[in-house]
Coordinates of C-alpha atoms in Angstrom, one line a residue:
Chain A
M239 CA -14.0 8.7 1.8
I240 CA -17.3 7.0 2.1
N241 CA -15.9 4.3 -0.2
L242 CA -13.0 3.8 2.1
I243 CA -15.2 3.5 5.1
Q244 CA -17.5 1.0 3.4
A245 CA -14.5 -1.0 2.3
D246 CA -13.0 -1.1 5.8
L247 CA -16.3 -2.1 7.3
Y248 CA -16.5 -4.9 4.7
K249 CA -12.9 -5.9 5.7
M250 CA -13.8 -5.8 9.4
R251 CA -16.8 -7.9 8.9
K252 CA -14.7 -10.6 7.2
S253 CA -12.1 -10.5 10.0
S254 CA -12.1 -13.1 12.7
V255 CA -10.2 -10.7 15.0
I256 CA -13.2 -8.4 15.6
K257 CA -15.3 -11.5 16.5
I258 CA -12.7 -12.8 18.9
L259 CA -12.4 -9.4 20.6
F260 CA -16.2 -9.2 20.8
G261 CA -16.2 -12.7 22.4
I262 CA -13.5 -11.6 24.9
T263 CA -15.4 -8.5 25.9
T264 CA -18.7 -10.4 26.3
I265 CA -17.1 -13.0 28.6
S266 CA -15.2 -10.3 30.5
A267 CA -18.4 -8.3 30.9
I268 CA -20.2 -11.4 32.3
V269 CA -17.3 -12.2 34.7
M270 CA -17.3 -8.5 35.8
V271 CA -21.0 -8.5 36.6
I272 CA -20.9 -11.9 38.4
M273 CA -18.0 -10.7 40.6
A274 CA -19.8 -7.3 41.2
Y275 CA -22.8 -9.4 42.2
F276 CA -21.1 -11.8 44.6
I277 CA -18.7 -9.3 46.3
P278 CA -21.4 -7.3 48.1
Q279 CA -22.9 -10.6 49.2
G280 CA -19.6 -11.6 50.7
K281 CA -19.5 -14.8 48.6
I282 CA -16.3 -13.4 47.1
G283 CA -14.0 -11.4 49.3
N284 CA -13.4 -7.7 48.9
E285 CA -9.7 -8.5 48.2
Y286 CA -10.8 -9.8 44.9
T287 CA -12.0 -6.4 43.6
G288 CA -8.5 -6.1 42.0
I289 CA -9.2 -9.2 39.9
G290 CA -12.7 -8.0 39.1
F291 CA -11.1 -4.8 37.8
L292 CA -9.1 -6.8 35.4
F293 CA -12.3 -7.8 33.7
S294 CA -13.8 -4.3 33.8
D295 CA -14.4 -2.3 30.6
I296 CA -11.7 0.3 31.3
D297 CA -9.0 -2.3 31.7
I298 CA -10.1 -4.6 28.9
I299 CA -10.6 -1.8 26.4
S300 CA -7.2 -0.3 27.3
I301 CA -5.7 -3.5 26.0
L302 CA -8.2 -4.6 23.3
G303 CA -8.5 -1.1 21.9
G304 CA -4.8 -1.0 21.2
V305 CA -5.1 -4.5 19.7
L306 CA -7.9 -3.2 17.4
A307 CA -5.9 -0.2 16.3
G308 CA -2.9 -2.5 15.8
V309 CA -4.7 -5.0 13.7
F310 CA -6.9 -2.7 11.6
I311 CA -4.6 0.3 11.2
C312 CA -1.0 -1.0 11.5
G313 CA -2.1 -4.2 9.6
D314 CA -3.2 -2.0 6.7
F315 CA 0.5 -1.1 6.1
D316 CA 1.4 -4.8 6.0
N317 CA -1.3 -5.8 3.6
K318 CA -0.8 -2.5 1.6
T319 CA -4.4 -1.4 1.7
I320 CA -3.3 2.1 2.7
H321 CA -0.8 2.0 -0.2
N322 CA -3.5 1.0 -2.6
A323 CA -5.9 3.6 -1.3
I324 CA -3.3 6.4 -1.9
T325 CA -2.1 5.1 -5.3
S326 CA -5.7 5.0 -6.4
G327 CA -6.1 8.7 -5.7
C328 CA -7.6 8.8 -2.2
S329 CA -6.2 11.8 -0.1
R330 CA -4.2 11.1 3.0
G331 CA -6.8 13.0 5.0
A332 CA -9.6 10.7 3.7
V333 CA -7.5 7.7 4.6
I334 CA -7.0 9.0 8.2
V335 CA -10.6 9.9 8.8
S336 CA -11.9 6.6 7.3
K337 CA -9.4 4.5 9.3
A338 CA -10.3 6.4 12.5
T339 CA -14.1 6.2 11.8
V340 CA -14.0 2.4 11.3
F341 CA -11.6 2.0 14.3
F342 CA -14.0 4.0 16.5
G343 CA -16.9 2.0 15.2
G344 CA -15.0 -1.2 16.1
L345 CA -14.4 0.1 19.6
V346 CA -18.1 0.8 20.1
F347 CA -18.9 -2.6 18.8
I348 CA -16.6 -4.5 21.2
L349 CA -17.8 -2.3 24.1
L350 CA -21.4 -3.1 23.4
P351 CA -21.4 -6.3 25.5
Y352 CA -20.5 -4.1 28.6
A353 CA -23.4 -1.7 27.9
V354 CA -25.9 -4.5 27.2
I355 CA -24.9 -6.7 30.2
T356 CA -24.8 -3.7 32.5
I357 CA -28.4 -2.8 31.4
I358 CA -29.5 -6.4 31.9
A359 CA -27.8 -6.5 35.3
L360 CA -29.4 -3.2 36.5
S361 CA -32.8 -4.4 35.3
T362 CA -32.7 -7.3 37.7
G363 CA -32.8 -4.8 40.6
A364 CA -30.0 -6.8 42.4
K365 CA -27.1 -5.1 44.3
F366 CA -23.8 -4.8 42.5
D367 CA -20.6 -3.3 43.8
M368 CA -16.9 -3.5 43.1
G369 CA -15.9 -0.8 45.5
A370 CA -13.2 1.8 44.8
V371 CA -12.0 0.2 41.5
S372 CA -15.3 0.9 39.8
V373 CA -14.8 3.0 36.6
G374 CA -16.9 3.3 33.4
F375 CA -19.7 0.8 33.0
L376 CA -18.6 -0.9 36.2
N377 CA -19.1 2.4 38.0
I378 CA -22.6 2.7 36.6
L379 CA -23.2 -0.9 37.7
S380 CA -21.9 -0.2 41.2
K381 CA -23.4 3.2 41.8
D382 CA -26.8 2.7 40.1
S383 CA -27.8 -0.8 41.1
T384 CA -31.1 -1.4 42.8
I385 CA -32.5 1.6 40.9
A386 CA -36.1 1.4 39.8
F387 CA -36.4 1.2 36.0
S388 CA -38.6 3.7 34.2
A389 CA -38.5 5.4 30.8
A390 CA -36.8 8.4 32.3
V391 CA -34.2 6.2 34.0
F392 CA -33.6 4.3 30.8
L393 CA -33.1 7.5 28.9
K394 CA -30.6 8.7 31.6
M395 CA -28.9 5.4 31.4
F396 CA -28.7 5.6 27.6
A397 CA -27.2 9.1 27.8
A398 CA -24.7 8.1 30.4
M399 CA -23.6 5.0 28.4
L400 CA -23.4 7.0 25.2
T401 CA -21.2 9.6 26.9
L402 CA -19.0 6.8 28.3
L403 CA -18.6 5.3 24.9
I404 CA -17.6 8.7 23.4
V405 CA -15.1 9.2 26.3
Y406 CA -13.6 5.7 25.7
V407 CA -13.4 6.4 21.9
A408 CA -11.7 9.7 22.7
Q409 CA -9.2 8.1 25.0
L410 CA -8.4 5.5 22.4
S411 CA -8.1 8.1 19.6
I412 CA -4.5 8.4 20.8
C413 CA -4.0 5.0 19.1
V414 CA -4.7 6.5 15.7
P415 CA -1.5 8.7 15.4
L416 CA 0.4 6.0 17.3
A417 CA -0.6 3.3 14.8
L418 CA 0.0 5.4 11.7
L419 CA 3.4 6.6 13.1
L420 CA 4.7 3.4 14.6
K421 CA 3.1 0.8 12.3
K422 CA 3.8 -1.9 14.9
P423 CA 0.8 -3.4 16.7
V424 CA 2.8 -4.5 19.7
L425 CA 4.2 -1.0 20.2
V426 CA 0.7 0.5 19.9
V427 CA -0.8 -1.9 22.5
A428 CA 2.1 -1.5 24.9
I429 CA 2.3 2.3 24.7
Y430 CA -1.4 2.9 25.0
Y431 CA -1.7 0.5 27.9
G432 CA 1.2 2.4 29.5
L433 CA -0.5 5.7 28.8
S434 CA -3.8 4.5 30.3
I435 CA -2.0 3.4 33.5
L436 CA -0.2 6.8 33.6
G437 CA -3.5 8.5 33.1
G438 CA -4.9 6.7 36.1
Q439 CA -2.0 7.7 38.2
L440 CA -2.2 11.3 37.1
A441 CA -5.9 11.4 37.8
G442 CA -5.1 10.4 41.4
L443 CA -2.7 13.4 41.7
C444 CA -5.3 15.8 40.4
S445 CA -7.0 15.9 43.8
S446 CA -3.9 17.5 45.2
S447 CA -3.3 20.0 42.4
A448 CA -5.9 22.3 40.9
V449 CA -3.7 23.2 38.0
L450 CA -3.1 19.6 37.1
N451 CA -6.8 18.9 37.5
N452 CA -7.7 21.7 35.1
I453 CA -5.2 20.6 32.5
F454 CA -6.3 17.0 32.9
A455 CA -10.0 18.0 32.6
C456 CA -9.2 19.1 29.1
T457 CA -8.6 15.5 28.1
P458 CA -11.0 12.5 28.2
F459 CA -8.7 11.0 30.9
G460 CA -9.5 13.6 33.5
G461 CA -12.5 15.5 34.8
N462 CA -14.1 12.3 36.2
Y463 CA -15.5 11.7 32.7
S464 CA -15.1 8.0 33.1
F465 CA -17.2 8.2 36.3
V466 CA -20.5 9.3 34.8
T467 CA -23.6 7.7 36.3
L468 CA -27.3 8.0 36.0
N469 CA -27.1 10.9 38.4
S470 CA -24.7 12.9 36.3
G471 CA -26.3 16.1 35.1
V472 CA -26.8 17.1 31.5
G473 CA -24.0 19.7 31.9
S474 CA -21.5 17.1 33.1
L475 CA -22.4 14.7 30.2
L476 CA -22.2 17.5 27.7
K477 CA -18.9 18.7 29.0
A478 CA -17.5 15.1 28.8
I479 CA -18.8 14.8 25.2
V480 CA -17.4 18.2 24.1
V481 CA -14.0 17.5 25.7
S482 CA -13.9 14.1 24.0
V483 CA -14.9 15.3 20.6
V484 CA -12.4 18.2 20.7
F485 CA -9.7 15.7 21.8
I486 CA -10.6 13.3 18.9
I487 CA -10.3 16.2 16.5
V488 CA -6.9 17.2 18.0
M489 CA -5.7 13.6 17.6
L490 CA -6.8 13.5 14.0
V491 CA -5.1 16.8 13.3
I492 CA -1.9 15.5 14.9
T493 CA -2.2 12.4 12.8
F494 CA -2.7 14.4 9.6
G495 CA 0.4 16.5 10.5
I496 CA 2.4 13.3 10.9
F497 CA 1.0 11.4 7.9
R498 CA 0.5 14.2 5.4
K499 CA 4.0 14.0 4.0
A500 CA 5.1 10.7 5.4
E501 CA 6.9 8.2 3.2
I502 CA 4.9 5.1 2.9
K503 CA 7.3 2.2 2.7
Chain B
M201 CA -0.3 16.3 -30.8
M202 CA 1.6 13.6 -28.8
E203 CA -0.4 12.4 -25.8
Y204 CA 1.7 12.0 -22.7
V205 CA 0.5 9.9 -19.9
L206 CA 3.4 10.7 -17.6
K207 CA 6.1 13.3 -17.7
T208 CA 8.7 13.9 -15.0
N209 CA 10.7 17.1 -14.9
H210 CA 14.1 17.1 -13.2
L211 CA 12.8 14.6 -10.7
T212 CA 15.1 14.2 -7.7
K213 CA 14.7 12.2 -4.5
R214 CA 17.1 12.5 -1.7
Y215 CA 17.3 10.4 1.4
H216 CA 19.7 11.6 4.1
G217 CA 21.7 13.6 1.6
V218 CA 22.0 10.7 -0.8
N219 CA 20.4 11.1 -4.2
V220 CA 18.3 8.0 -4.9
L221 CA 16.9 9.6 -8.0
Q222 CA 18.7 12.4 -9.8
N223 CA 17.3 14.8 -12.3
V224 CA 15.1 12.2 -13.9
Q225 CA 13.3 13.2 -17.1
V226 CA 10.9 10.5 -18.3
T227 CA 8.0 10.8 -20.8
L228 CA 5.5 8.0 -21.2
E229 CA 3.2 7.9 -24.2
A230 CA -0.2 6.3 -24.3
G231 CA -0.6 2.7 -25.4
K232 CA 3.0 1.6 -24.9
I233 CA 4.7 -0.8 -22.6
Y234 CA 7.8 0.7 -21.0
G235 CA 10.3 -1.7 -19.5
L236 CA 12.2 -0.1 -16.6
I237 CA 15.6 -1.8 -16.4
G238 CA 18.0 -1.3 -13.6
Q239 CA 20.0 -3.0 -10.9
N240 CA 18.8 -3.4 -7.4
G241 CA 18.9 0.0 -5.8
A242 CA 19.0 1.8 -9.1
G243 CA 15.9 3.8 -8.2
K244 CA 13.2 1.9 -10.1
T245 CA 10.9 1.4 -7.1
T246 CA 11.5 5.0 -5.9
L247 CA 10.5 6.3 -9.3
M248 CA 7.3 4.2 -9.2
K249 CA 6.5 5.3 -5.6
L250 CA 6.9 9.0 -6.6
V251 CA 4.6 8.6 -9.5
S252 CA 2.0 6.8 -7.4
G253 CA 2.1 9.3 -4.5
L254 CA 3.6 7.0 -1.9
T255 CA 6.5 9.4 -1.5
F256 CA 7.2 13.0 -2.5
P257 CA 10.0 14.4 -4.7
T258 CA 12.8 16.4 -3.1
E259 CA 13.1 18.5 -6.3
G260 CA 11.3 18.5 -9.7
N261 CA 7.8 17.7 -10.5
I262 CA 5.5 15.1 -12.0
E263 CA 2.8 15.5 -14.7
L264 CA 0.1 12.8 -14.9
F265 CA -2.2 13.0 -17.9
G266 CA -1.0 16.6 -18.4
Q267 CA -1.8 17.7 -14.8
S268 CA 0.7 18.7 -12.1
G269 CA 0.4 20.0 -8.6
E270 CA -0.4 17.7 -5.6
G271 CA -4.2 18.2 -5.7
N272 CA -4.4 17.5 -9.5
L273 CA -2.1 14.6 -9.2
Q274 CA -4.2 13.0 -6.5
K275 CA -7.3 13.3 -8.8
E276 CA -5.4 11.9 -11.8
R277 CA -4.1 8.9 -9.8
K278 CA -7.6 7.5 -10.0
R279 CA -6.5 6.6 -13.5
L280 CA -3.6 4.5 -12.2
G281 CA -3.3 0.9 -11.3
C282 CA -0.2 -0.1 -9.2
M283 CA 1.6 -3.0 -7.8
I284 CA 4.8 -1.9 -6.2
E285 CA 7.4 -4.1 -4.5
Y286 CA 5.1 -7.0 -3.6
P287 CA 1.4 -7.6 -4.1
G288 CA -0.8 -6.1 -1.3
F289 CA -3.8 -8.1 -0.2
I290 CA -5.8 -8.9 2.9
P291 CA -4.5 -12.3 4.0
Y292 CA -7.6 -13.6 5.6
M293 CA -9.8 -12.9 2.6
T294 CA -10.3 -15.0 -0.5
A295 CA -9.3 -13.6 -3.9
Q296 CA -12.9 -12.6 -4.6
E297 CA -13.2 -10.8 -1.3
N298 CA -9.9 -9.0 -1.8
L299 CA -11.1 -7.8 -5.2
T300 CA -14.5 -6.8 -3.7
Y301 CA -12.7 -4.8 -1.0
H302 CA -10.6 -2.9 -3.6
R303 CA -13.6 -2.5 -5.9
I304 CA -15.4 -0.7 -3.1
V305 CA -12.3 1.5 -2.3
R306 CA -12.2 2.6 -6.0
G307 CA -16.0 3.2 -6.0
E308 CA -16.3 0.8 -9.0
P309 CA -20.1 0.1 -9.2
S310 CA -19.8 -3.0 -11.5
K311 CA -19.8 -6.2 -9.4
T312 CA -19.2 -8.4 -12.4
I313 CA -15.7 -6.9 -12.7
V314 CA -14.5 -9.1 -9.8
S315 CA -15.3 -12.4 -11.6
E316 CA -14.0 -10.9 -14.9
L317 CA -10.7 -10.0 -13.3
L318 CA -10.4 -13.4 -11.5
N319 CA -11.0 -15.0 -14.9
L320 CA -8.5 -12.7 -16.6
V321 CA -5.6 -13.5 -14.2
G322 CA -6.5 -17.2 -13.9
L323 CA -7.7 -17.2 -10.3
K324 CA -11.3 -18.0 -10.9
D325 CA -11.0 -21.5 -9.4
T326 CA -9.5 -20.4 -6.0
G327 CA -12.9 -20.6 -4.3
K328 CA -12.8 -20.1 -0.6
K329 CA -9.0 -20.4 -0.3
K330 CA -7.6 -17.6 1.7
A331 CA -5.0 -15.3 0.0
K332 CA -2.5 -16.1 2.8
N333 CA -2.4 -19.7 1.5
F334 CA -1.8 -18.7 -2.1
S335 CA 1.5 -19.6 -3.8
L336 CA 3.8 -16.7 -4.7
G337 CA 2.6 -16.8 -8.3
M338 CA -1.1 -16.7 -7.2
K339 CA -0.3 -13.7 -5.0
Q340 CA 1.3 -12.0 -8.0
R341 CA -1.7 -12.6 -10.1
L342 CA -4.0 -11.3 -7.3
G343 CA -1.8 -8.2 -7.1
I344 CA -2.1 -7.7 -10.8
A345 CA -5.9 -8.2 -10.7
I346 CA -6.2 -5.6 -7.9
A347 CA -4.1 -3.2 -10.0
L348 CA -6.5 -3.7 -12.9
I349 CA -9.6 -2.7 -11.0
G350 CA -11.1 0.4 -12.5
D351 CA -9.6 -0.2 -15.9
P352 CA -6.6 2.1 -15.3
E353 CA -5.0 4.0 -18.1
L354 CA -1.5 3.8 -16.6
L355 CA -0.5 0.5 -15.0
I356 CA 2.6 0.5 -12.9
L357 CA 4.0 -3.0 -12.1
D358 CA 7.1 -3.6 -10.1
E359 CA 8.6 -7.0 -10.8
P360 CA 5.2 -8.6 -11.7
I361 CA 6.5 -11.9 -13.0
N362 CA 8.5 -12.7 -9.8
G363 CA 7.5 -16.1 -8.6
L364 CA 5.4 -17.0 -11.6
D365 CA 6.0 -20.4 -13.3
P366 CA 6.9 -20.4 -17.0
I367 CA 3.3 -20.8 -18.1
G368 CA 2.3 -18.0 -15.7
V369 CA 4.9 -15.7 -17.2
V370 CA 3.6 -16.3 -20.7
E371 CA 0.0 -15.8 -19.5
I372 CA 0.9 -12.5 -17.8
R373 CA 2.9 -11.4 -20.8
K374 CA 0.0 -12.1 -23.1
L375 CA -2.4 -10.4 -20.7
L376 CA -0.3 -7.2 -20.5
T377 CA 0.3 -7.1 -24.2
R378 CA -3.4 -7.5 -24.9
L379 CA -4.4 -4.8 -22.4
C380 CA -1.9 -2.5 -24.1
E381 CA -3.2 -3.2 -27.5
E382 CA -7.0 -3.4 -26.9
R383 CA -7.4 -0.8 -24.2
Q384 CA -4.5 1.5 -25.2
M385 CA -3.3 1.0 -21.6
T386 CA 0.2 2.4 -20.9
I387 CA 2.3 0.0 -18.8
L388 CA 5.4 0.8 -16.8
I389 CA 6.9 -2.4 -15.8
S390 CA 10.2 -3.2 -14.0
S391 CA 11.8 -6.6 -14.2
H392 CA 15.1 -8.3 -13.8
N393 CA 14.1 -10.8 -16.4
L394 CA 15.4 -8.9 -19.4
P395 CA 14.7 -11.6 -22.0
E396 CA 11.1 -11.6 -20.8
L397 CA 10.9 -7.9 -20.8
Y398 CA 12.3 -7.9 -24.3
Q399 CA 9.3 -9.9 -25.5
M400 CA 6.8 -7.5 -23.9
A401 CA 8.1 -3.9 -23.9
T402 CA 7.8 -1.5 -26.7
N403 CA 10.1 1.0 -25.0
Y404 CA 12.9 0.8 -22.6
L405 CA 14.2 3.1 -19.8
I406 CA 17.6 2.1 -18.4
I407 CA 18.2 3.5 -15.0
H408 CA 21.4 3.4 -13.0
Q409 CA 22.4 5.0 -9.7
G410 CA 19.3 7.1 -9.8
K411 CA 19.8 8.5 -13.3
I412 CA 18.1 7.6 -16.5
K413 CA 21.0 6.4 -18.7
Q414 CA 19.0 5.7 -21.8
S415 CA 15.5 5.9 -23.1
L416 CA 14.9 4.0 -26.3
T417 CA 12.4 2.2 -28.4
L418 CA 12.3 -1.5 -29.1
E419 CA 13.5 -0.8 -32.7
E420 CA 16.4 1.2 -31.3
L421 CA 17.3 -1.5 -28.9
E422 CA 17.2 -4.1 -31.6
E423 CA 19.4 -2.0 -33.7
N424 CA 21.8 -1.6 -30.8
C425 CA 21.7 -5.3 -30.0
K426 CA 21.9 -6.5 -33.7
H427 CA 24.8 -8.7 -34.6
Y428 CA 27.1 -7.8 -37.4
I429 CA 30.5 -8.2 -38.9
L430 CA 32.6 -5.1 -38.2
I431 CA 35.1 -4.5 -41.0
G432 CA 37.8 -1.9 -40.8
C433 CA 39.8 -1.4 -44.0
D434 CA 41.8 1.1 -46.1
Q435 CA 39.2 1.6 -48.8
P436 CA 35.7 1.6 -47.3
E437 CA 34.0 3.0 -50.5
K438 CA 35.4 0.2 -52.5
L439 CA 34.4 -2.3 -49.9
A440 CA 30.9 -1.0 -50.0
S441 CA 30.6 -1.5 -53.7
I442 CA 32.2 -5.0 -53.4
L443 CA 29.6 -6.0 -50.8
E444 CA 26.9 -5.0 -53.2
M445 CA 28.4 -6.4 -56.4
K446 CA 30.1 -9.6 -55.2
L447 CA 28.0 -10.5 -52.1
G448 CA 24.7 -9.0 -53.4
T449 CA 23.8 -7.3 -50.1
T450 CA 22.9 -3.7 -49.2
N451 CA 22.3 -4.7 -45.6
Y452 CA 25.4 -2.8 -44.3
K453 CA 26.2 0.6 -42.8
V454 CA 29.2 2.8 -43.2
M455 CA 30.0 4.3 -39.9
P456 CA 31.4 7.8 -39.3
D457 CA 34.8 6.2 -38.5
K458 CA 34.7 4.6 -41.9
T459 CA 34.3 1.1 -40.5
I460 CA 31.5 -0.9 -42.1
K461 CA 28.8 -2.9 -40.2
L462 CA 27.7 -5.9 -42.3
Y463 CA 24.4 -7.5 -41.1
D464 CA 24.3 -10.3 -43.7
H465 CA 26.5 -13.4 -44.1
L466 CA 27.1 -13.7 -40.4
D467 CA 27.3 -17.5 -40.7
D468 CA 29.5 -17.2 -43.7
K469 CA 32.5 -15.1 -42.6
N470 CA 35.0 -17.1 -44.6
L471 CA 33.2 -16.1 -47.9
V472 CA 33.2 -12.4 -46.8
A473 CA 36.8 -12.5 -45.9
K474 CA 37.8 -14.2 -49.2
V475 CA 35.8 -11.7 -51.3
I476 CA 37.5 -8.8 -49.5
S477 CA 40.9 -10.3 -49.9
D478 CA 40.4 -11.3 -53.5
N479 CA 39.6 -7.6 -54.3
G480 CA 42.9 -6.3 -52.9
I481 CA 41.4 -4.5 -49.9
V482 CA 43.6 -4.4 -46.8
V483 CA 41.6 -5.4 -43.7
I484 CA 42.5 -3.7 -40.5
N485 CA 39.7 -5.2 -38.4
F486 CA 37.3 -8.1 -39.0
S487 CA 35.2 -9.2 -36.1
L488 CA 31.8 -10.4 -35.2
E489 CA 30.1 -7.8 -32.9
G490 CA 26.7 -7.2 -31.3
D491 CA 25.1 -7.3 -27.9
T492 CA 22.6 -9.5 -26.1
L493 CA 20.1 -7.4 -24.1
E494 CA 22.1 -8.1 -21.0
D495 CA 25.3 -7.2 -22.6
Y496 CA 23.8 -4.0 -23.9
F497 CA 22.3 -3.1 -20.5
I498 CA 25.7 -3.7 -18.9
S499 CA 27.4 -1.6 -21.5
V500 CA 24.9 1.3 -21.0
I501 CA 25.3 1.3 -17.2
G502 CA 29.1 1.3 -17.7
G503 CA 29.7 -2.2 -16.6
E504 CA 32.4 -4.7 -17.4
R505 CA 32.2 -4.2 -21.2
N506 CA 33.0 -0.6 -20.9
D507 CA 35.7 -1.0 -18.3

């Protein structure tokens, strides 16, 4: 399995797709921060928060995460690297775990610009706000701007951002079974984006239904896990991490169930 | 004791109630090149996929290097090299990078194997050219090189000479023959190019509609494809002695139906006919017989010759 992970990391390193995706998230993160900076100053109208949201991490990763899964998991069926791994004696479980590990690593890599640029923006002490559309890193930026930096604050920020990365990875872990089942990048991107929108809508309904809220809190899409800030308590962060890790495991088990005896054409 | 690399027992594969492979019993011995001959849809690729673990049998089982059971087979597959249907490679990588990727997958520590294999398949001068820009023949060579990583004991190649130019075909043939001879590698190779297969394979498996119709050695195939004069007459014993006395040949066979197959004097039928006639033997049948490899294949699968 370690061999498969090393090989896939080598492949990812040689790919221009990961570099392009990294470039897109870097530019989007910069645009997001600039808009979040100018909106509270009134230089950009509040009506543009919707456009600002399009550049936010939650929106961008919902699309690019699917693209990443499509390229690096579905693509492995086209170039037969999955076939070659199995015919050379690798177990299907090892293939799933290695593909998922490298995919998750890729997600963290393309999300890094949001983390870094958010830290840089917060360190300026300036006011940032994108209003009600703020989720994820944009939420940290909106809620925690003007905070005085210290070692403790930095530690909290690191914990919150790490939690957020794990939540995003958990949300996108749905793409692993989708990619291995559908084998078509376009379908993976479209279905995951649809699911993320549906998740957003259901999250809105959670306030009116305790049952729905409890069910949804068992997934990384609910429980306000995407709204962690520097003020989130250790318990909240831990709960978000545990739910996310369990969700990832469930997704991998489902994937194994699908892929264990699947015909590889 | 005979060393079997692969053995299938009553192997059956069914898709939607249709038998794609039916009760297949195949045994491959070490150090031989097996030509898998069959029409499109005969079950060649399905058999290869079953052996390589890309799909699972509906019934029956597979033994690889004497081991069976899914866990054991998975371990033994580390001794396989495969190229099934079309060569798999990462299009945005060079040949060297592709081989490096697969070297890492296989946990092959030797880095020099990459350049050795590139050299072996004639791709050492491809430099920074991406695999997606390769010609079909170069892609085939790359696929073969990938299959050879880890020095496999059983090499499974599905139509490996597709798209190769005549020189490439000869090179790949020589390469496979050398691998078989020098490394005792067993090779299972499917091809539609029967004359080419004939120059390479030591054994043949003829598959048709999911069933193994015949399994035979090169010698048996040559025997079956040999040209001869078929003579039917009223006195076969006398004819045999005349062939020896008058024509000076013992290269003939008396068949169970008392016909005689004469393998000499194929270009001198007039002489044969005259000698037989001069010795008062009544000839019932006198014809030139024998198959080409294609004819023989068609006759085995029950094609036009048997109709």
